[in-house]
Amino acid sequence: MAPSRLLSSARIARRMGLRWTGARLLYELRRRAGVLERRTPAAGWDRWSLPRVAPSLAAGGLVATLRALPSPLAPAAGGPWPEGEPGDPPPPPPRAPGGGCRPGGRLPPRGGIDVKRFWEPARFPAAYAAARAWRHRGDAGPAEEFWRAVAAFRAANPPNLGPQWMCGQECAIRVLAWTTALFALRDAPGTTGERAAALLETLAAHGDRIEANIGYAVLQKNNHGVNEALGLFTLGSLLPFLAAAPRWEALGRAVLEAEVERQFLGDGSYVQHSVNYHRLVLQSGALGIRVGEAAGRPLSAGFRARIAAGARWLAALVDPATGAAPNHGSNDGGILLRLDGLPFEDHRPAAALAAFAAERRRVYPAGPWDEPGAWLFGREYLDAPPGAGARAELAAAEGGYHTLLGEGTWAFTRCAAHRDRPGQADLTHVDLFALGRPLAADPGTFAYNEPPPWRNGLAGTGVHNAVSVDGLDQMEKGPRFLWLDWTRGRVHRRASDPAGRWALLDMEQDGYRRIGVRCRRALILLGGRHWLVIDDLGGEGERELSAQWLLPGSTLREAAPGEWGIGGPAGPWRLILRTLAAGSGAAPTAARLVRGEEGGVLGWWSTRYLAREAAAGILARVRVRLPARRAA
């Protein structure tokens, strides 16, 4: 191994801890010794034939048995519900590249193609579309398409071979979609005993694959552990005739409880520093609560309390009028329960479902965001009093998340010491919203594995609404998704005027301590409508300071040097940039418009994975002698 890789590995091990490092090494030894391969053999479907995986089940009465099982679904009339967005992912293609891949392996190089292009449709969103079409409209056509897609998947993806088996979380997400469809479509005309038996065999193979590698999922310290445990818990709870059901229920429950306890902080913040992953795991938690209730073996009160706190956190970040939320952190486009027809960017369905599952509390007035609640809780949900949609300011000190609410405008930022693996170098980045829409925004993610510059190219400091010093990121980049020398931030003061004339958040992050620069930022709301962002850079010597303000959906007009008029859906605004340098007063700031730079990452905005659009941005650069102050 090259010295540089050895050094990086040592730094990663030091950061992640001895216990994690030892467990990770043990897993790797077991994988290389072939232990995991023996537990997940590449075999034909007959290894998971129904007589083997469910010896007590009479195949001839399978559909009747399914119809008699307690269901996690309780769909009740309450719409009309919107049908959904056109262009949802189609059923999976016959075969993705890399047919020889094994569980836990890596996809062979295929010209830089992101494997999620093949994983996403194989998450089977078609299962939810079929369920909604059958239950809402009595349309059996999508159900027939779903059953054909399952058969095509089985034919093209033999057990434990190919990229669809590489990742346990992908297997678990399929398990949840297929199980939902199995209960929603159990009385549809196309649901035959033969088809149901084939799906149960496929579910059993997925359960074995998840169980064999769940230790690795837990080592990820993220949503993988939660979702893979939920897959096992769901199979074991809802399909008790499977031979492995008691074991899967017990293992899934134990891991699910432990991971949710570890991954959600007391203030509702989530370990992955990502609004989209936060939403995904809240959906997982809500479904877990419902599965346990349907099976008569509920999850613990502590589990519900963590999901309740996470639901309050998310509701505080969701604009109640539009469902928009900050595009903070990594966003791989993941969404678990597609049981509503609202756009991906609308976070109200998840916030509403999780709050009701955990606390039997409705958050918003009646609307299409209530559909997931109606699916899982039926009349109990719809008969509960609707919420008002009001929200309080967020001051989640443990996770470092803060909002300031003004008059028709609000701001979001994060400043905390990283205790878990960061996804992006973005402490003290600021999102601004106006009229329910993003005014100054986080650029998102776009892609993890596309050719450069799009190999997680929107994770760095320079594309965020934050100050970069000498073109450096706040942290040193490690291999793949890892960062070294995690930033530490702290809030010095949060205060407001009782009369509402001002509110202040004063914070500091040490991302540039390695070059002797101190970074302090104040976010100030004046008169409920005007925002002031002040950056104080301490240290010595000359430094180049740069900052992008990404303003998606806006039109920009330069009114004067350093002053820009902003138009668009978020309303008319004015952006003024100023820099003061030590000993020389005002410093000339070179500010230019950026919009979808060719071959670069500036001026791009991505709210969905593998989708991006050019967005107006202002890039301001200035070379000054420290200490210096910048204001916007």
XYZ file of C-alpha atoms in Angstrom:
632
model
C 0.000 0.000 0.000
C 1.320 3.466 -0.872
C 2.564 5.589 2.070
C -0.104 8.232 1.395
C -2.863 5.618 1.603
C -1.382 4.184 4.798
C -1.329 7.662 6.336
C -4.945 8.303 5.296
C -6.009 4.928 6.679
C -4.305 5.668 10.005
C -6.015 9.048 10.247
C -9.397 7.495 9.431
C -8.871 4.781 12.043
C -7.944 7.375 14.658
C -11.040 9.405 13.847
C -13.465 6.451 13.780
C -12.100 4.820 16.962
C -10.419 1.534 17.875
C -13.657 -0.398 18.330
C -14.927 0.536 14.883
C -11.545 -0.123 13.288
C -11.296 -3.575 14.871
C -14.822 -4.518 13.764
C -14.139 -3.249 10.250
C -10.913 -5.282 10.001
C -12.696 -8.397 11.271
C -15.400 -8.002 8.635
C -12.779 -7.627 5.921
C -10.962 -10.751 7.104
C -14.202 -12.749 7.053
C -14.995 -11.462 3.585
C -11.572 -12.363 2.192
C -11.653 -15.773 3.859
C -14.876 -16.564 2.021
C -17.061 -16.775 5.141
C -19.584 -14.268 3.804
C -19.615 -15.857 0.379
C -20.537 -19.189 1.924
C -23.384 -17.517 3.809
C -24.662 -15.839 0.630
C -23.999 -18.405 -2.105
C -24.583 -17.736 -5.765
C -27.342 -20.298 -6.281
C -30.541 -20.805 -8.184
C -33.925 -19.742 -6.884
C -34.738 -23.340 -5.975
C -32.517 -22.917 -2.893
C -35.253 -20.584 -1.597
C -38.219 -22.576 -2.870
C -41.367 -22.198 -0.818
C -41.242 -25.702 0.715
C -37.757 -24.864 2.014
C -38.369 -21.361 3.364
C -41.966 -21.936 4.520
C -42.403 -25.692 5.115
C -45.602 -25.191 7.112
C -47.340 -23.260 4.329
C -49.644 -25.035 1.887
C -48.902 -23.506 -1.518
C -52.441 -24.009 -2.755
C -53.815 -21.711 -0.062
C -51.124 -19.068 -0.267
C -53.282 -16.153 -1.440
C -55.927 -16.980 1.159
C -53.205 -17.113 3.835
C -51.899 -13.696 2.752
C -55.379 -12.214 2.860
C -55.860 -13.491 6.404
C -52.625 -11.999 7.773
C -52.748 -8.771 9.828
C -51.822 -5.962 7.448
C -49.657 -2.900 8.122
C -51.844 -1.043 5.619
C -55.218 0.422 6.521
C -56.071 2.538 3.448
C -59.139 4.671 4.066
C -61.009 7.032 1.769
C -59.906 10.587 2.377
C -58.652 12.060 -0.902
C -58.851 12.923 -3.585
C -55.153 12.182 -3.649
C -52.993 13.453 -6.539
C -51.851 10.688 -8.873
C -48.165 11.574 -8.702
C -45.433 12.975 -10.831
C -44.990 11.787 -14.409
C -41.669 10.151 -15.143
C -41.271 8.069 -12.001
C -38.521 5.458 -12.507
C -39.682 2.577 -14.703
C -39.330 -1.075 -13.696
C -35.687 -2.167 -13.512
C -33.797 -3.005 -16.700
C -33.169 -6.705 -17.400
C -29.574 -6.536 -16.226
C -27.220 -3.882 -14.937
C -23.474 -3.875 -15.697
C -21.158 -5.988 -13.580
C -23.067 -9.269 -13.548
C -20.349 -11.016 -11.519
C -20.540 -8.726 -8.478
C -21.003 -10.398 -5.095
C -22.531 -9.019 -1.880
C -20.261 -6.466 -0.258
C -18.143 -6.163 -3.409
C -17.556 -3.235 -5.709
C -18.811 -2.645 -9.198
C -16.107 -3.125 -11.849
C -15.236 0.119 -13.696
C -17.830 0.799 -16.373
C -16.822 4.128 -17.867
C -17.628 6.134 -14.737
C -21.355 5.287 -14.786
C -22.990 5.808 -11.395
C -24.429 2.491 -10.222
C -27.427 4.343 -8.803
C -28.683 4.695 -12.357
C -29.392 0.952 -12.094
C -30.173 0.762 -8.402
C -32.895 3.405 -8.334
C -35.487 1.695 -10.570
C -34.708 -1.608 -8.815
C -35.939 -0.035 -5.581
C -39.339 -0.734 -7.150
C -41.210 2.558 -6.876
C -43.555 0.746 -9.284
C -44.792 -1.215 -6.250
C -46.197 1.927 -4.657
C -47.640 3.170 -7.939
C -49.441 -0.167 -8.377
C -50.750 -0.074 -4.805
C -52.104 3.458 -5.200
C -53.696 2.733 -8.572
C -55.453 -0.406 -7.283
C -56.653 1.017 -3.979
C -57.674 4.461 -5.196
C -59.050 3.765 -8.659
C -59.494 0.010 -8.931
C -56.982 0.082 -11.788
C -55.361 -3.358 -12.021
C -53.070 -2.436 -14.935
C -50.149 -1.152 -12.841
C -50.475 -4.206 -10.585
C -50.046 -6.460 -13.607
C -46.976 -4.442 -14.622
C -45.590 -4.835 -11.110
C -45.887 -8.631 -11.176
C -44.216 -8.790 -14.581
C -41.397 -6.572 -13.275
C -40.837 -8.958 -10.358
C -40.565 -11.877 -12.776
C -38.128 -9.922 -14.949
C -36.021 -9.054 -11.907
C -35.816 -12.701 -10.875
C -34.810 -13.770 -14.369
C -32.082 -11.141 -14.729
C -30.672 -11.078 -11.180
C -29.993 -14.570 -9.828
C -29.438 -14.661 -6.068
C -26.267 -13.005 -4.817
C -24.920 -12.135 -8.274
C -24.795 -8.741 -9.922
C -24.937 -5.161 -8.656
C -28.498 -5.465 -7.372
C -27.127 -7.754 -4.631
C -24.020 -5.726 -3.762
C -25.647 -3.442 -1.209
C -27.771 -4.701 1.663
C -29.665 -1.437 1.885
C -30.761 -1.737 -1.732
C -32.034 -5.225 -0.915
C -33.863 -3.903 2.151
C -35.547 -1.078 0.238
C -36.806 -3.653 -2.269
C -38.056 -5.810 0.602
C -40.110 -2.905 1.946
C -41.554 -2.036 -1.471
C -42.383 -5.650 -2.285
C -43.930 -6.300 1.130
C -46.088 -3.201 0.781
C -47.253 -4.403 -2.631
C -47.878 -7.931 -1.347
C -50.394 -6.626 1.183
C -51.862 -3.858 -0.989
C -52.378 -6.132 -4.001
C -53.354 -9.353 -2.266
C -56.903 -9.059 -3.630
C -55.927 -7.727 -7.076
C -56.816 -9.958 -10.062
C -53.181 -10.472 -11.057
C -52.096 -11.745 -7.640
C -51.970 -15.497 -8.193
C -50.574 -18.174 -5.938
C -47.710 -18.792 -8.347
C -46.715 -15.125 -8.431
C -47.035 -14.699 -4.683
C -44.925 -17.818 -4.100
C -42.190 -16.506 -6.407
C -42.163 -13.175 -4.570
C -41.972 -14.871 -1.183
C -38.990 -16.914 -2.385
C -37.326 -13.708 -3.567
C -38.039 -12.010 -0.240
C -36.520 -14.965 1.626
C -33.342 -14.762 -0.457
C -33.132 -11.044 0.285
C -33.618 -11.719 3.992
C -30.705 -14.160 4.021
C -28.504 -11.691 2.176
C -29.331 -8.843 4.587
C -28.869 -11.005 7.684
C -25.431 -12.239 6.595
C -24.040 -8.720 6.204
C -25.961 -6.627 8.717
C -22.837 -6.213 10.822
C -21.264 -4.300 7.958
C -24.394 -2.142 7.670
C -24.065 -1.171 11.330
C -20.411 -0.243 10.764
C -21.556 2.392 8.259
C -23.037 4.357 11.186
C -25.809 5.661 8.950
C -29.158 4.837 7.354
C -27.883 1.468 6.069
C -28.090 -0.082 9.518
C -31.591 1.293 10.115
C -33.043 0.231 6.793
C -31.466 -3.208 6.686
C -32.714 -3.893 10.220
C -36.158 -2.638 9.196
C -36.153 -5.045 6.250
C -35.518 -8.006 8.560
C -37.983 -6.752 11.169
C -40.682 -6.359 8.509
C -40.158 -9.815 7.028
C -40.095 -11.474 10.422
C -43.111 -9.579 11.760
C -45.490 -9.673 8.807
C -44.701 -13.085 7.256
C -44.634 -15.378 10.309
C -44.847 -18.575 8.220
C -41.297 -18.056 6.897
C -38.937 -20.434 8.672
C -36.474 -17.638 9.503
C -39.192 -15.208 10.668
C -38.579 -15.467 14.438
C -34.848 -14.989 13.986
C -35.261 -12.068 11.576
C -37.846 -10.366 13.784
C -35.606 -10.576 16.857
C -32.418 -9.494 15.066
C -34.151 -6.747 13.115
C -35.848 -5.387 16.222
C -32.614 -5.334 18.255
C -30.568 -3.573 15.567
C -33.363 -1.177 14.657
C -33.880 -0.080 18.262
C -30.148 0.320 18.877
C -29.432 2.211 15.659
C -32.291 4.688 16.018
C -31.238 5.314 19.612
C -27.662 5.986 18.463
C -28.359 7.884 15.268
C -30.908 10.441 16.521
C -29.738 12.949 19.101
C -32.038 14.108 21.862
C -32.822 17.343 20.001
C -33.947 15.396 16.926
C -30.790 15.965 14.857
C -29.654 13.054 12.711
C -26.188 11.549 12.516
C -25.737 12.001 8.736
C -25.998 15.808 8.695
C -28.449 15.594 5.783
C -32.065 16.679 5.454
C -32.790 14.021 2.835
C -31.304 11.155 4.854
C -33.114 12.516 7.909
C -36.390 12.292 5.986
C -35.572 8.781 4.744
C -34.903 7.431 8.229
C -37.986 9.133 9.671
C -40.030 7.240 7.091
C -38.223 4.064 8.148
C -39.002 4.769 11.788
C -42.676 5.458 11.102
C -43.001 2.246 9.096
C -41.231 0.294 11.843
C -43.687 1.618 14.422
C -46.622 0.586 12.249
C -45.205 -2.876 11.458
C -44.695 -3.590 15.157
C -48.238 -2.472 15.968
C -49.751 -4.532 13.141
C -47.913 -7.644 14.352
C -48.949 -7.027 17.950
C -45.356 -6.534 19.160
C -44.761 -2.755 19.236
C -41.363 -1.131 19.296
C -40.271 0.547 22.510
C -41.331 3.901 23.933
C -37.711 5.041 23.590
C -37.786 4.288 19.860
C -40.964 6.339 19.466
C -39.430 9.215 21.433
C -36.430 9.406 19.092
C -38.670 9.389 16.007
C -40.896 12.041 17.614
C -37.887 14.304 18.208
C -36.701 13.750 14.628
C -40.178 14.605 13.322
C -40.218 17.888 15.240
C -36.756 18.699 13.870
C -37.867 18.116 10.289
C -41.141 20.024 10.686
C -39.147 23.034 11.908
C -37.178 23.027 8.644
C -40.125 22.545 6.294
C -41.881 25.563 4.876
C -45.519 24.764 5.709
C -46.833 26.524 2.603
C -44.704 24.695 0.011
C -43.058 21.728 1.720
C -39.622 23.051 0.718
C -36.701 22.399 3.066
C -32.990 23.237 2.987
C -31.062 21.028 0.567
C -28.510 20.526 3.323
C -25.987 17.704 3.243
C -25.726 14.675 1.019
C -28.815 13.983 -1.090
C -28.854 10.726 -3.038
C -32.520 11.111 -3.977
C -33.580 8.381 -1.559
C -37.192 8.240 -0.461
C -38.669 5.188 1.189
C -42.468 5.308 1.067
C -43.837 6.642 -2.207
C -47.381 6.567 -0.897
C -48.304 10.091 -1.984
C -48.429 12.002 -5.241
C -46.446 15.064 -4.166
C -43.076 16.079 -5.659
C -39.846 14.697 -4.214
C -38.971 18.164 -2.864
C -42.108 18.274 -0.661
C -41.164 17.105 2.843
C -44.602 17.460 4.443
C -45.712 13.822 3.904
C -42.713 12.475 5.849
C -42.962 15.022 8.664
C -46.701 14.392 9.003
C -46.385 10.595 8.973
C -43.532 10.418 11.488
C -45.234 12.810 13.917
C -48.431 10.759 13.863
C -46.680 7.394 14.119
C -44.647 8.497 17.127
C -47.076 10.814 18.916
C -50.490 10.366 17.251
C -50.310 14.052 16.368
C -51.185 15.674 13.038
C -48.892 18.517 12.017
C -50.593 20.218 9.067
C -54.096 21.159 7.948
C -55.775 18.478 5.831
C -54.131 18.022 2.442
C -52.420 15.595 0.057
C -49.513 15.197 2.493
C -51.903 13.141 4.648
C -51.992 10.197 2.230
C -49.134 8.149 3.805
C -50.831 8.531 7.192
C -54.109 7.312 5.706
C -52.312 4.301 4.173
C -50.691 3.179 7.399
C -53.203 4.285 10.038
C -56.504 4.606 8.167
C -59.413 6.282 9.953
C -57.365 6.731 13.105
C -55.203 9.206 11.208
C -57.954 10.923 9.212
C -60.254 11.316 12.229
C -57.546 12.956 14.354
C -57.728 16.783 14.554
C -55.673 18.416 11.762
C -52.713 20.530 12.797
C -52.236 24.231 12.215
C -48.960 23.956 10.292
C -47.308 26.467 12.620
C -43.652 26.006 13.477
C -41.219 27.366 16.006
C -37.635 28.424 15.466
C -35.166 25.560 15.616
C -32.333 25.783 18.137
C -30.976 22.218 18.152
C -27.779 22.797 20.100
C -26.619 19.151 20.138
C -26.692 18.840 16.353
C -25.870 22.517 15.788
C -28.926 23.318 13.641
C -30.572 26.726 13.802
C -33.279 28.718 12.065
C -34.269 32.357 12.360
C -37.852 33.177 11.324
C -38.744 36.581 9.892
C -41.773 38.068 8.160
C -42.264 35.897 5.089
C -38.574 34.961 5.159
C -36.399 32.618 7.187
C -32.832 31.358 7.416
C -31.115 28.066 8.197
C -27.544 27.270 9.190
C -25.493 24.662 11.034
C -22.536 25.128 13.362
C -21.346 22.314 15.636
C -18.381 20.084 16.353
C -18.586 17.004 14.143
C -19.023 13.913 16.299
C -19.901 11.638 13.386
C -18.591 11.351 9.854
C -19.349 14.560 7.903
C -20.650 14.402 4.353
C -19.877 17.936 3.229
C -17.478 20.729 4.215
C -20.188 23.299 4.863
C -20.260 24.563 8.465
C -21.923 28.019 8.788
C -23.340 27.808 5.254
C -26.568 29.848 5.134
C -29.833 29.032 3.358
C -32.383 31.831 2.958
C -36.058 31.343 2.073
C -38.649 33.924 1.046
C -42.307 33.474 0.084
C -41.886 29.751 0.754
C -39.153 29.345 -1.842
C -35.354 29.108 -1.664
C -33.618 32.451 -2.172
C -30.023 31.516 -1.300
C -29.573 27.748 -1.405
C -27.303 24.787 -0.860
C -26.291 23.366 -4.267
C -27.202 19.778 -3.303
C -25.288 16.687 -4.437
C -26.110 15.710 -8.065
C -23.943 12.554 -8.154
C -21.522 10.491 -6.094
C -19.809 8.538 -8.869
C -20.095 10.339 -12.199
C -16.901 11.371 -14.051
C -15.072 14.441 -12.653
C -15.911 17.095 -11.695
C -19.145 15.375 -10.631
C -17.659 12.715 -8.364
C -19.375 14.189 -5.296
C -18.285 17.551 -6.656
C -20.834 19.631 -4.722
C -19.531 18.615 -1.287
C -16.780 21.238 -0.986
C -16.804 24.596 0.757
C -16.376 26.664 -2.400
C -19.826 25.863 -3.795
C -21.624 26.653 -0.533
C -22.773 30.008 0.806
C -19.740 30.160 3.065
C -16.261 31.688 2.988
C -13.383 29.681 1.516
C -9.796 30.697 2.334
C -7.098 30.322 -0.341
C -9.449 28.078 -2.315
C -9.296 25.356 0.350
C -12.113 23.294 1.805
C -12.861 23.499 5.509
C -11.546 19.920 5.808
C -8.973 17.894 3.933
C -10.575 15.427 1.537
C -9.972 11.733 2.178
C -10.794 8.708 0.009
C -14.290 8.383 -1.449
C -16.824 9.987 0.900
C -14.452 10.535 3.810
C -13.115 13.814 5.177
C -10.073 14.115 7.433
C -9.532 16.601 10.291
C -13.222 17.185 10.975
C -14.215 20.780 11.576
C -15.350 21.936 14.975
C -17.819 24.744 15.338
C -19.575 26.433 18.209
C -22.254 29.031 18.701
C -21.086 31.931 20.829
C -24.455 33.596 21.173
C -28.046 33.319 20.047
C -30.210 36.286 20.996
C -33.162 38.374 19.861
C -34.895 41.607 20.716
C -38.234 41.026 22.513
C -39.769 43.714 20.282
C -38.758 41.760 17.161
C -36.390 44.422 15.815
C -33.435 42.049 15.513
C -32.265 38.486 15.986
C -28.670 37.267 16.056
C -26.725 34.040 15.697
C -22.985 34.415 16.360
C -20.915 31.331 15.485
C -17.376 30.171 14.723
C -15.787 27.217 12.912
C -12.128 26.163 12.915
C -11.865 24.665 9.424
C -8.863 26.824 8.531
C -6.919 26.484 11.756
C -4.368 24.415 9.802
C -3.291 27.594 7.987
C -3.668 29.896 10.994
C -6.996 31.527 10.071
C -9.965 31.968 12.427
C -13.467 32.154 10.929
C -16.388 33.741 12.754
C -19.784 34.431 11.185
C -22.785 36.394 12.430
C -26.218 35.862 10.897
C -28.468 38.807 11.731
C -32.145 39.462 10.971
C -33.145 43.131 11.067
C -36.731 44.325 11.205
C -38.028 40.876 10.358
C -37.171 41.271 6.658
C -33.517 42.188 6.128
C -30.569 39.801 6.420
C -27.000 40.712 7.293
C -24.178 38.150 7.157
C -20.848 39.276 8.641
C -17.666 37.200 8.372
C -14.664 38.080 10.510
C -11.411 36.396 9.416
C -8.624 36.503 11.977
C -4.947 35.761 11.494
C -1.930 37.306 9.788
C -0.636 37.783 6.282
C -2.369 37.963 2.918
C -5.123 35.539 2.053
C -7.552 35.105 -0.802
C -11.134 35.007 0.430
C -13.910 33.729 -1.816
C -17.600 33.068 -1.360
C -20.429 31.994 -3.624
C -24.031 33.026 -3.088
C -26.174 30.567 -5.045
C -29.553 32.090 -5.940
C -31.588 29.448 -7.820
C -34.561 30.598 -9.839
C -33.463 34.219 -9.601
C -32.629 36.848 -12.171
C -29.697 39.120 -11.334
C -28.957 42.672 -12.355
C -25.781 44.502 -11.345
C -26.931 47.865 -9.986
C -23.472 49.104 -8.915
C -20.081 47.600 -8.096
C -20.754 45.028 -5.407
C -24.543 45.514 -5.552
C -27.038 43.251 -7.312
C -30.767 43.359 -7.803
C -32.467 39.963 -7.429
C -35.791 39.030 -8.995
C -37.727 35.767 -9.195
C -40.275 33.616 -7.346
C -38.753 34.517 -3.969
C -39.550 38.179 -4.634
C -37.372 41.253 -5.215
C -34.218 41.477 -3.097
C -30.948 43.361 -3.148
C -27.527 41.814 -2.445
C -24.723 44.111 -1.283
C -21.155 42.792 -0.814
C -18.485 44.658 1.131
C -14.981 43.801 2.443
C -12.881 45.667 5.024
C -9.188 44.811 5.388
C -6.745 45.528 8.186
C -5.101 48.917 7.876
C -6.570 49.753 4.459
C -10.307 50.187 4.944
C -12.549 49.055 2.117
C -10.985 46.464 -0.175
C -12.029 46.096 -3.815
C -14.039 42.882 -4.251
C -14.118 41.154 -7.627
C -17.683 39.815 -7.933
C -18.990 38.077 -11.016
C -22.085 36.230 -12.114
C -21.754 32.440 -12.421
C -24.381 30.238 -14.001
C -23.714 26.583 -14.745
C -19.999 26.829 -15.475
C -18.946 24.480 -18.255
C -16.572 21.863 -16.871
C -16.921 23.237 -13.340
C -19.191 22.987 -10.332
C -20.025 26.648 -9.712
C -23.491 27.907 -10.546
C -25.232 24.521 -10.418
C -28.209 23.462 -8.314
C -29.432 19.905 -7.776
C -32.513 19.027 -5.740
C -32.687 15.445 -7.076
C -29.997 12.885 -7.624
C -28.541 12.820 -11.165
C -30.500 15.957 -12.051
C -29.030 19.440 -12.077
C -29.860 22.856 -13.463
C -27.879 26.009 -14.049
C -28.579 28.570 -11.337
C -27.590 32.174 -10.910
C -24.828 32.766 -8.443
C -22.499 35.544 -7.344
C -18.863 34.596 -6.798
C -16.940 37.208 -4.829
C -13.144 37.070 -4.489
C -10.789 39.433 -2.724
C -7.138 39.273 -1.646
C -6.609 41.032 1.656
C -4.301 41.245 4.628
C -5.853 39.706 7.725
C -7.698 40.428 9.902
C -10.559 41.265 7.554
C -14.334 41.572 7.602
C -16.784 40.686 4.842
C -20.451 41.596 4.851
C -23.392 40.632 2.639
